[in-house]
Amino acid sequence: QVQLVESGGGLVQPGGSLRLSCAVSGSILSINRMGWYRQAPGKQRELVATITSGGTTNYADSVKGRFTISGVNAVKTVYLQMNSLKSEDTAVYYCNALRLGWPNREYWGQGTQVTVSS
């Protein structure tokens, strides 16, 4: 059974910082890509950032220059450092893991709440 567990969410003032983490456990042999998605009330889920097993990163335009994704492959852990937070960053953040194959396999965490408010 593959499990993804997020942590690090909370309440922060605009301009502040938070660091999210996601740990993967279970029998999955390898993961090709991990990432973070978020969903605000009344809005669709959107991609925040991804990182491949080779270290290639990708960011949504709205977070470029403010957020940094990193990972530790040996322990299947991914982090999201969030700086200069804005009110529009408020959302539930979800960790995602992708294993390419026939078929592809995707796994999701339960989500962690990030609230940016003064």
mmCIF file of N, CA and C in Angstrom:
data_model
loop_
_atom_site.group_PDB
_atom_site.id
_atom_site.type_symbol
_atom_site.label_atom_id
_atom_site.label_comp_id
_atom_site.label_asym_id
_atom_site.label_seq_id
_atom_site.Cartn_x
_atom_site.Cartn_y
_atom_site.Cartn_z
ATOM 1 N N GLN A 1 0.847 -1.189 0.000
ATOM 2 C CA GLN A 1 0.000 0.000 0.000
ATOM 3 C C GLN A 1 0.884 1.241 0.000
ATOM 4 N N VAL A 2 0.740 2.088 -1.017
ATOM 5 C CA VAL A 2 1.510 3.318 -1.137
ATOM 6 C C VAL A 2 0.766 4.438 -0.429
ATOM 7 N N GLN A 3 1.487 5.183 0.398
ATOM 8 C CA GLN A 3 0.907 6.290 1.136
ATOM 9 C C GLN A 3 1.766 7.538 0.987
ATOM 10 N N LEU A 4 1.117 8.688 0.819
ATOM 11 C CA LEU A 4 1.770 9.987 0.792
ATOM 12 C C LEU A 4 1.224 10.806 1.946
ATOM 13 N N VAL A 5 2.109 11.343 2.775
ATOM 14 C CA VAL A 5 1.710 12.098 3.949
ATOM 15 C C VAL A 5 2.344 13.478 3.900
ATOM 16 N N GLU A 6 1.504 14.525 3.864
ATOM 17 C CA GLU A 6 1.979 15.905 3.853
ATOM 18 C C GLU A 6 1.992 16.480 5.267
ATOM 19 N N SER A 7 2.862 17.466 5.474
ATOM 20 C CA SER A 7 2.907 18.187 6.732
ATOM 21 C C SER A 7 3.514 19.563 6.498
ATOM 22 N N GLY A 8 3.346 20.460 7.469
ATOM 23 C CA GLY A 8 3.967 21.770 7.418
ATOM 24 C C GLY A 8 3.028 22.924 7.146
ATOM 25 N N GLY A 9 1.764 22.654 6.870
ATOM 26 C CA GLY A 9 0.825 23.727 6.623
ATOM 27 C C GLY A 9 0.488 24.486 7.892
ATOM 28 N N GLY A 10 -0.173 25.628 7.712
ATOM 29 C CA GLY A 10 -0.560 26.433 8.852
ATOM 30 C C GLY A 10 -0.971 27.826 8.450
ATOM 31 N N LEU A 11 -1.048 28.708 9.450
ATOM 32 C CA LEU A 11 -1.426 30.104 9.263
ATOM 33 C C LEU A 11 -0.191 30.982 9.278
ATOM 34 N N VAL A 12 -0.074 31.864 8.287
ATOM 35 C CA VAL A 12 1.070 32.752 8.189
ATOM 36 C C VAL A 12 0.611 34.102 7.640
ATOM 37 N N GLN A 13 1.290 35.178 8.035
ATOM 38 C CA GLN A 13 0.965 36.507 7.541
ATOM 39 C C GLN A 13 1.534 36.722 6.143
ATOM 40 N N PRO A 14 0.941 37.625 5.361
ATOM 41 C CA PRO A 14 1.509 37.939 4.049
ATOM 42 C C PRO A 14 2.976 38.327 4.157
ATOM 43 N N GLY A 15 3.782 37.827 3.223
ATOM 44 C CA GLY A 15 5.213 38.059 3.252
ATOM 45 C C GLY A 15 5.989 37.030 4.038
ATOM 46 N N GLY A 16 5.311 36.171 4.769
ATOM 47 C CA GLY A 16 5.957 35.156 5.569
ATOM 48 C C GLY A 16 6.327 33.928 4.761
ATOM 49 N N SER A 17 6.816 32.899 5.479
ATOM 50 C CA SER A 17 7.310 31.686 4.837
ATOM 51 C C SER A 17 6.773 30.443 5.526
ATOM 52 N N LEU A 18 6.642 29.373 4.750
ATOM 53 C CA LEU A 18 6.301 28.051 5.247
ATOM 54 C C LEU A 18 7.080 27.021 4.445
ATOM 55 N N ARG A 19 7.304 25.855 5.048
ATOM 56 C CA ARG A 19 7.965 24.753 4.371
ATOM 57 C C ARG A 19 7.092 23.508 4.498
ATOM 58 N N LEU A 20 6.610 23.001 3.370
ATOM 59 C CA LEU A 20 5.808 21.794 3.331
ATOM 60 C C LEU A 20 6.690 20.588 3.046
ATOM 61 N N SER A 21 6.308 19.441 3.574
ATOM 62 C CA SER A 21 7.019 18.211 3.286
ATOM 63 C C SER A 21 6.031 17.111 2.945
ATOM 64 N N CYS A 22 6.493 16.148 2.158
ATOM 65 C CA CYS A 22 5.689 15.001 1.763
ATOM 66 C C CYS A 22 6.580 13.778 1.762
ATOM 67 N N ALA A 23 6.182 12.752 2.504
ATOM 68 C CA ALA A 23 6.928 11.506 2.583
ATOM 69 C C ALA A 23 6.118 10.370 1.973
ATOM 70 N N VAL A 24 6.773 9.568 1.146
ATOM 71 C CA VAL A 24 6.140 8.437 0.482
ATOM 72 C C VAL A 24 6.579 7.153 1.157
ATOM 73 N N SER A 25 5.632 6.285 1.459
ATOM 74 C CA SER A 25 5.934 4.975 2.013
ATOM 75 C C SER A 25 5.139 3.917 1.265
ATOM 76 N N GLY A 26 5.618 2.673 1.329
ATOM 77 C CA GLY A 26 4.939 1.586 0.665
ATOM 78 C C GLY A 26 5.864 0.802 -0.233
ATOM 79 N N SER A 27 5.266 -0.045 -1.064
ATOM 80 C CA SER A 27 6.030 -0.994 -1.859
ATOM 81 C C SER A 27 6.402 -0.496 -3.250
ATOM 82 N N ILE A 28 6.087 0.744 -3.586
ATOM 83 C CA ILE A 28 6.412 1.268 -4.909
ATOM 84 C C ILE A 28 7.921 1.199 -5.130
ATOM 85 N N LEU A 29 8.312 0.697 -6.296
ATOM 86 C CA LEU A 29 9.726 0.472 -6.574
ATOM 87 C C LEU A 29 10.476 1.769 -6.837
ATOM 88 N N SER A 30 9.900 2.631 -7.657
ATOM 89 C CA SER A 30 10.538 3.898 -7.987
ATOM 90 C C SER A 30 9.479 4.908 -8.387
ATOM 91 N N ILE A 31 9.840 6.185 -8.299
ATOM 92 C CA ILE A 31 8.951 7.284 -8.653
ATOM 93 C C ILE A 31 9.656 8.159 -9.674
ATOM 94 N N ASN A 32 8.969 8.465 -10.767
ATOM 95 C CA ASN A 32 9.558 9.276 -11.819
ATOM 96 C C ASN A 32 9.442 10.774 -11.544
ATOM 97 N N ARG A 33 8.345 11.190 -10.909
ATOM 98 C CA ARG A 33 8.118 12.605 -10.655
ATOM 99 C C ARG A 33 7.252 12.791 -9.423
ATOM 100 N N MET A 34 7.580 13.784 -8.628
ATOM 101 C CA MET A 34 6.743 14.188 -7.514
ATOM 102 C C MET A 34 6.433 15.669 -7.643
ATOM 103 N N GLY A 35 5.344 16.083 -7.024
ATOM 104 C CA GLY A 35 4.973 17.475 -7.142
ATOM 105 C C GLY A 35 3.965 17.914 -6.113
ATOM 106 N N TRP A 36 3.658 19.197 -6.192
ATOM 107 C CA TRP A 36 2.670 19.820 -5.329
ATOM 108 C C TRP A 36 1.588 20.470 -6.174
ATOM 109 N N TYR A 37 0.349 20.266 -5.774
ATOM 110 C CA TYR A 37 -0.809 20.913 -6.362
ATOM 111 C C TYR A 37 -1.571 21.616 -5.257
ATOM 112 N N ARG A 38 -2.415 22.565 -5.622
ATOM 113 C CA ARG A 38 -3.216 23.250 -4.617
ATOM 114 C C ARG A 38 -4.613 23.519 -5.145
ATOM 115 N N GLN A 39 -5.550 23.635 -4.214
ATOM 116 C CA GLN A 39 -6.930 23.914 -4.562
ATOM 117 C C GLN A 39 -7.508 24.886 -3.544
ATOM 118 N N ALA A 40 -7.899 26.062 -4.022
ATOM 119 C CA ALA A 40 -8.536 27.071 -3.195
ATOM 120 C C ALA A 40 -10.049 26.897 -3.249
ATOM 121 N N PRO A 41 -10.777 27.391 -2.246
ATOM 122 C CA PRO A 41 -12.238 27.260 -2.251
ATOM 123 C C PRO A 41 -12.857 27.827 -3.520
ATOM 124 N N GLY A 42 -13.718 27.039 -4.156
ATOM 125 C CA GLY A 42 -14.404 27.473 -5.353
ATOM 126 C C GLY A 42 -13.571 27.466 -6.619
ATOM 127 N N LYS A 43 -12.344 26.977 -6.549
ATOM 128 C CA LYS A 43 -11.463 26.964 -7.712
ATOM 129 C C LYS A 43 -11.014 25.546 -8.032
ATOM 130 N N GLN A 44 -10.522 25.354 -9.253
ATOM 131 C CA GLN A 44 -10.010 24.061 -9.671
ATOM 132 C C GLN A 44 -8.622 23.810 -9.095
ATOM 133 N N ARG A 45 -8.276 22.533 -8.970
ATOM 134 C CA ARG A 45 -6.936 22.184 -8.536
ATOM 135 C C ARG A 45 -5.924 22.613 -9.604
ATOM 136 N N GLU A 46 -4.801 23.187 -9.170
ATOM 137 C CA GLU A 46 -3.790 23.655 -10.092
ATOM 138 C C GLU A 46 -2.410 23.171 -9.676
ATOM 139 N N LEU A 47 -1.549 23.013 -10.664
ATOM 140 C CA LEU A 47 -0.173 22.615 -10.413
ATOM 141 C C LEU A 47 0.604 23.762 -9.795
ATOM 142 N N VAL A 48 1.412 23.456 -8.789
ATOM 143 C CA VAL A 48 2.285 24.433 -8.159
ATOM 144 C C VAL A 48 3.727 24.226 -8.609
ATOM 145 N N ALA A 49 4.246 23.008 -8.427
ATOM 146 C CA ALA A 49 5.626 22.713 -8.777
ATOM 147 C C ALA A 49 5.809 21.212 -8.881
ATOM 148 N N THR A 50 6.746 20.777 -9.726
ATOM 149 C CA THR A 50 7.092 19.363 -9.850
ATOM 150 C C THR A 50 8.601 19.207 -9.875
ATOM 151 N N ILE A 51 9.054 18.003 -9.529
ATOM 152 C CA ILE A 51 10.468 17.663 -9.606
ATOM 153 C C ILE A 51 10.584 16.214 -10.059
ATOM 154 N N THR A 52 11.462 15.952 -11.026
ATOM 155 C CA THR A 52 11.684 14.601 -11.517
ATOM 156 C C THR A 52 12.744 13.904 -10.679
ATOM 157 N N SER A 53 12.865 12.596 -10.873
ATOM 158 C CA SER A 53 13.888 11.839 -10.157
ATOM 159 C C SER A 53 15.286 12.309 -10.514
ATOM 160 N N GLY A 54 15.444 12.939 -11.676
ATOM 161 C CA GLY A 54 16.726 13.487 -12.078
ATOM 162 C C GLY A 54 16.985 14.898 -11.600
ATOM 163 N N GLY A 55 16.009 15.509 -10.927
ATOM 164 C CA GLY A 55 16.202 16.829 -10.355
ATOM 165 C C GLY A 55 15.671 17.987 -11.181
ATOM 166 N N THR A 56 15.028 17.711 -12.311
ATOM 167 C CA THR A 56 14.454 18.773 -13.121
ATOM 168 C C THR A 56 13.195 19.319 -12.460
ATOM 169 N N THR A 57 13.097 20.639 -12.353
ATOM 170 C CA THR A 57 11.968 21.275 -11.685
ATOM 171 C C THR A 57 11.129 22.080 -12.660
ATOM 172 N N ASN A 58 9.859 22.258 -12.292
ATOM 173 C CA ASN A 58 8.919 23.047 -13.068
ATOM 174 C C ASN A 58 7.997 23.770 -12.099
ATOM 175 N N TYR A 59 7.692 25.048 -12.394
ATOM 176 C CA TYR A 59 6.881 25.861 -11.504
ATOM 177 C C TYR A 59 5.764 26.557 -12.255
ATOM 178 N N ALA A 60 4.645 26.743 -11.572
ATOM 179 C CA ALA A 60 3.604 27.608 -12.091
ATOM 180 C C ALA A 60 4.112 29.047 -12.122
ATOM 181 N N ASP A 61 3.660 29.822 -13.109
ATOM 182 C CA ASP A 61 4.108 31.206 -13.220
ATOM 183 C C ASP A 61 3.811 32.009 -11.956
ATOM 184 N N SER A 62 2.723 31.699 -11.289
ATOM 185 C CA SER A 62 2.306 32.467 -10.126
ATOM 186 C C SER A 62 3.234 32.308 -8.926
ATOM 187 N N VAL A 63 4.085 31.273 -8.914
ATOM 188 C CA VAL A 63 4.955 31.031 -7.763
ATOM 189 C C VAL A 63 6.431 31.122 -8.106
ATOM 190 N N LYS A 64 6.778 31.339 -9.364
ATOM 191 C CA LYS A 64 8.180 31.429 -9.753
ATOM 192 C C LYS A 64 8.878 32.555 -8.998
ATOM 193 N N GLY A 65 10.057 32.265 -8.487
ATOM 194 C CA GLY A 65 10.820 33.236 -7.723
ATOM 195 C C GLY A 65 10.477 33.284 -6.255
ATOM 196 N N ARG A 66 9.383 32.638 -5.850
ATOM 197 C CA ARG A 66 8.962 32.641 -4.455
ATOM 198 C C ARG A 66 9.004 31.252 -3.826
ATOM 199 N N PHE A 67 8.648 30.222 -4.592
ATOM 200 C CA PHE A 67 8.597 28.848 -4.087
ATOM 201 C C PHE A 67 9.753 28.035 -4.651
ATOM 202 N N THR A 68 10.252 27.078 -3.864
ATOM 203 C CA THR A 68 11.310 26.184 -4.297
ATOM 204 C C THR A 68 10.953 24.759 -3.927
ATOM 205 N N ILE A 69 10.967 23.862 -4.905
ATOM 206 C CA ILE A 69 10.708 22.454 -4.653
ATOM 207 C C ILE A 69 12.031 21.706 -4.631
ATOM 208 N N SER A 70 12.167 20.753 -3.718
ATOM 209 C CA SER A 70 13.364 19.939 -3.621
ATOM 210 C C SER A 70 12.974 18.549 -3.155
ATOM 211 N N GLY A 71 13.864 17.581 -3.359
ATOM 212 C CA GLY A 71 13.552 16.225 -2.988
ATOM 213 C C GLY A 71 14.762 15.433 -2.557
ATOM 214 N N VAL A 72 14.489 14.364 -1.810
ATOM 215 C CA VAL A 72 15.506 13.409 -1.397
ATOM 216 C C VAL A 72 15.047 12.052 -1.903
ATOM 217 N N ASN A 73 15.631 11.579 -2.994
ATOM 218 C CA ASN A 73 15.152 10.369 -3.654
ATOM 219 C C ASN A 73 15.284 9.118 -2.792
ATOM 220 N N ALA A 74 16.354 9.032 -2.013
ATOM 221 C CA ALA A 74 16.612 7.822 -1.254
ATOM 222 C C ALA A 74 15.510 7.504 -0.252
ATOM 223 N N VAL A 75 14.852 8.536 0.261
ATOM 224 C CA VAL A 75 13.795 8.339 1.244
ATOM 225 C C VAL A 75 12.436 8.760 0.697
ATOM 226 N N LYS A 76 12.379 9.042 -0.595
ATOM 227 C CA LYS A 76 11.137 9.400 -1.272
ATOM 228 C C LYS A 76 10.419 10.532 -0.554
ATOM 229 N N THR A 77 11.118 11.642 -0.415
ATOM 230 C CA THR A 77 10.594 12.809 0.270
ATOM 231 C C THR A 77 10.747 14.045 -0.604
ATOM 232 N N VAL A 78 9.733 14.891 -0.612
ATOM 233 C CA VAL A 78 9.768 16.128 -1.373
ATOM 234 C C VAL A 78 9.359 17.280 -0.467
ATOM 235 N N TYR A 79 9.974 18.449 -0.693
ATOM 236 C CA TYR A 79 9.710 19.637 0.099
ATOM 237 C C TYR A 79 9.250 20.772 -0.802
ATOM 238 N N LEU A 80 8.532 21.706 -0.218
ATOM 239 C CA LEU A 80 8.151 22.936 -0.897
ATOM 240 C C LEU A 80 8.416 24.099 0.044
ATOM 241 N N GLN A 81 9.460 24.881 -0.258
ATOM 242 C CA GLN A 81 9.771 26.080 0.511
ATOM 243 C C GLN A 81 9.005 27.241 -0.090
ATOM 244 N N MET A 82 8.154 27.866 0.703
ATOM 245 C CA MET A 82 7.285 28.934 0.232
ATOM 246 C C MET A 82 7.665 30.232 0.929
ATOM 247 N N ASN A 83 8.179 31.186 0.168
ATOM 248 C CA ASN A 83 8.570 32.492 0.677
ATOM 249 C C ASN A 83 7.692 33.576 0.078
ATOM 250 N N SER A 84 7.701 34.742 0.708
ATOM 251 C CA SER A 84 6.926 35.894 0.225
ATOM 252 C C SER A 84 5.483 35.505 -0.054
ATOM 253 N N LEU A 85 4.877 34.831 0.888
ATOM 254 C CA LEU A 85 3.526 34.321 0.693
ATOM 255 C C LEU A 85 2.513 35.450 0.546
ATOM 256 N N LYS A 86 1.533 35.224 -0.318
ATOM 257 C CA LYS A 86 0.461 36.163 -0.593
ATOM 258 C C LYS A 86 -0.877 35.543 -0.208
ATOM 259 N N SER A 87 -1.889 36.381 -0.048
ATOM 260 C CA SER A 87 -3.206 35.877 0.318
ATOM 261 C C SER A 87 -3.737 34.897 -0.724
ATOM 262 N N GLU A 88 -3.408 35.108 -1.987
ATOM 263 C CA GLU A 88 -3.883 34.226 -3.041
ATOM 264 C C GLU A 88 -3.213 32.851 -3.033
ATOM 265 N N ASP A 89 -2.204 32.659 -2.176
ATOM 266 C CA ASP A 89 -1.606 31.345 -2.009
ATOM 267 C C ASP A 89 -2.428 30.454 -1.086
ATOM 268 N N THR A 90 -3.421 31.018 -0.422
ATOM 269 C CA THR A 90 -4.260 30.248 0.485
ATOM 270 C C THR A 90 -4.965 29.123 -0.266
ATOM 271 N N ALA A 91 -4.773 27.894 0.203
ATOM 272 C CA ALA A 91 -5.336 26.726 -0.464
ATOM 273 C C ALA A 91 -4.993 25.479 0.335
ATOM 274 N N VAL A 92 -5.605 24.363 -0.053
ATOM 275 C CA VAL A 92 -5.164 23.057 0.411
ATOM 276 C C VAL A 92 -4.112 22.562 -0.570
ATOM 277 N N TYR A 93 -2.958 22.210 -0.055
ATOM 278 C CA TYR A 93 -1.847 21.755 -0.886
ATOM 279 C C TYR A 93 -1.758 20.238 -0.843
ATOM 280 N N TYR A 94 -1.665 19.624 -2.027
ATOM 281 C CA TYR A 94 -1.638 18.178 -2.165
ATOM 282 C C TYR A 94 -0.328 17.700 -2.765
ATOM 283 N N CYS A 95 0.239 16.665 -2.197
ATOM 284 C CA CYS A 95 1.420 16.020 -2.734
ATOM 285 C C CYS A 95 1.007 14.969 -3.753
ATOM 286 N N ASN A 96 1.794 14.842 -4.818
ATOM 287 C CA ASN A 96 1.507 13.902 -5.889
ATOM 288 C C ASN A 96 2.772 13.154 -6.282
ATOM 289 N N ALA A 97 2.617 11.863 -6.554
ATOM 290 C CA ALA A 97 3.716 11.038 -7.047
ATOM 291 C C ALA A 97 3.275 10.321 -8.306
ATOM 292 N N LEU A 98 4.146 10.272 -9.309
ATOM 293 C CA LEU A 98 3.850 9.655 -10.598
ATOM 294 C C LEU A 98 4.877 8.585 -10.916
ATOM 295 N N ARG A 99 4.385 7.398 -11.259
ATOM 296 C CA ARG A 99 5.208 6.304 -11.751
ATOM 297 C C ARG A 99 4.784 6.023 -13.183
ATOM 298 N N LEU A 100 5.659 6.302 -14.138
ATOM 299 C CA LEU A 100 5.360 6.061 -15.544
ATOM 300 C C LEU A 100 5.408 4.575 -15.844
ATOM 301 N N GLY A 101 4.472 4.138 -16.686
ATOM 302 C CA GLY A 101 4.437 2.742 -17.073
ATOM 303 C C GLY A 101 3.203 2.438 -17.887
ATOM 304 N N TRP A 102 2.907 1.163 -18.005
ATOM 305 C CA TRP A 102 1.734 0.691 -18.727
ATOM 306 C C TRP A 102 0.856 -0.129 -17.812
ATOM 307 N N PRO A 103 -0.098 0.497 -17.105
ATOM 308 C CA PRO A 103 -0.454 1.917 -17.183
ATOM 309 C C PRO A 103 0.376 2.790 -16.247
ATOM 310 N N ASN A 104 0.233 4.119 -16.390
ATOM 311 C CA ASN A 104 0.812 5.028 -15.418
ATOM 312 C C ASN A 104 0.119 4.850 -14.073
ATOM 313 N N ARG A 105 0.851 5.155 -13.010
ATOM 314 C CA ARG A 105 0.285 5.087 -11.670
ATOM 315 C C ARG A 105 0.515 6.407 -10.958
ATOM 316 N N GLU A 106 -0.541 6.975 -10.400
ATOM 317 C CA GLU A 106 -0.486 8.230 -9.660
ATOM 318 C C GLU A 106 -0.987 8.030 -8.243
ATOM 319 N N TYR A 107 -0.370 8.732 -7.314
ATOM 320 C CA TYR A 107 -0.741 8.657 -5.915
ATOM 321 C C TYR A 107 -0.869 10.067 -5.356
ATOM 322 N N TRP A 108 -1.811 10.250 -4.428
ATOM 323 C CA TRP A 108 -2.102 11.559 -3.856
ATOM 324 C C TRP A 108 -2.118 11.498 -2.341
ATOM 325 N N GLY A 109 -1.635 12.574 -1.724
ATOM 326 C CA GLY A 109 -1.751 12.724 -0.289
ATOM 327 C C GLY A 109 -3.104 13.269 0.101
ATOM 328 N N GLN A 110 -3.326 13.408 1.403
ATOM 329 C CA GLN A 110 -4.616 13.860 1.908
ATOM 330 C C GLN A 110 -4.762 15.376 1.901
ATOM 331 N N GLY A 111 -3.674 16.095 1.736
ATOM 332 C CA GLY A 111 -3.694 17.548 1.687
ATOM 333 C C GLY A 111 -3.339 18.192 3.012
ATOM 334 N N THR A 112 -2.763 19.395 2.939
ATOM 335 C CA THR A 112 -2.464 20.187 4.123
ATOM 336 C C THR A 112 -2.867 21.635 3.855
ATOM 337 N N GLN A 113 -3.529 22.259 4.823
ATOM 338 C CA GLN A 113 -4.084 23.596 4.649
ATOM 339 C C GLN A 113 -3.022 24.660 4.856
ATOM 340 N N VAL A 114 -2.931 25.595 3.906
ATOM 341 C CA VAL A 114 -2.100 26.784 4.031
ATOM 342 C C VAL A 114 -3.005 28.001 3.975
ATOM 343 N N THR A 115 -2.951 28.830 5.001
ATOM 344 C CA THR A 115 -3.766 30.036 5.065
ATOM 345 C C THR A 115 -2.856 31.249 5.239
ATOM 346 N N VAL A 116 -2.953 32.195 4.311
ATOM 347 C CA VAL A 116 -2.166 33.424 4.349
ATOM 348 C C VAL A 116 -3.123 34.570 4.613
ATOM 349 N N SER A 117 -3.017 35.174 5.780
ATOM 350 C CA SER A 117 -3.965 36.209 6.184
ATOM 351 C C SER A 117 -3.334 37.126 7.210
ATOM 352 N N SER A 118 -3.703 38.403 7.152
ATOM 353 C CA SER A 118 -3.268 39.384 8.131
ATOM 354 C C SER A 118 -4.273 39.538 9.254
#
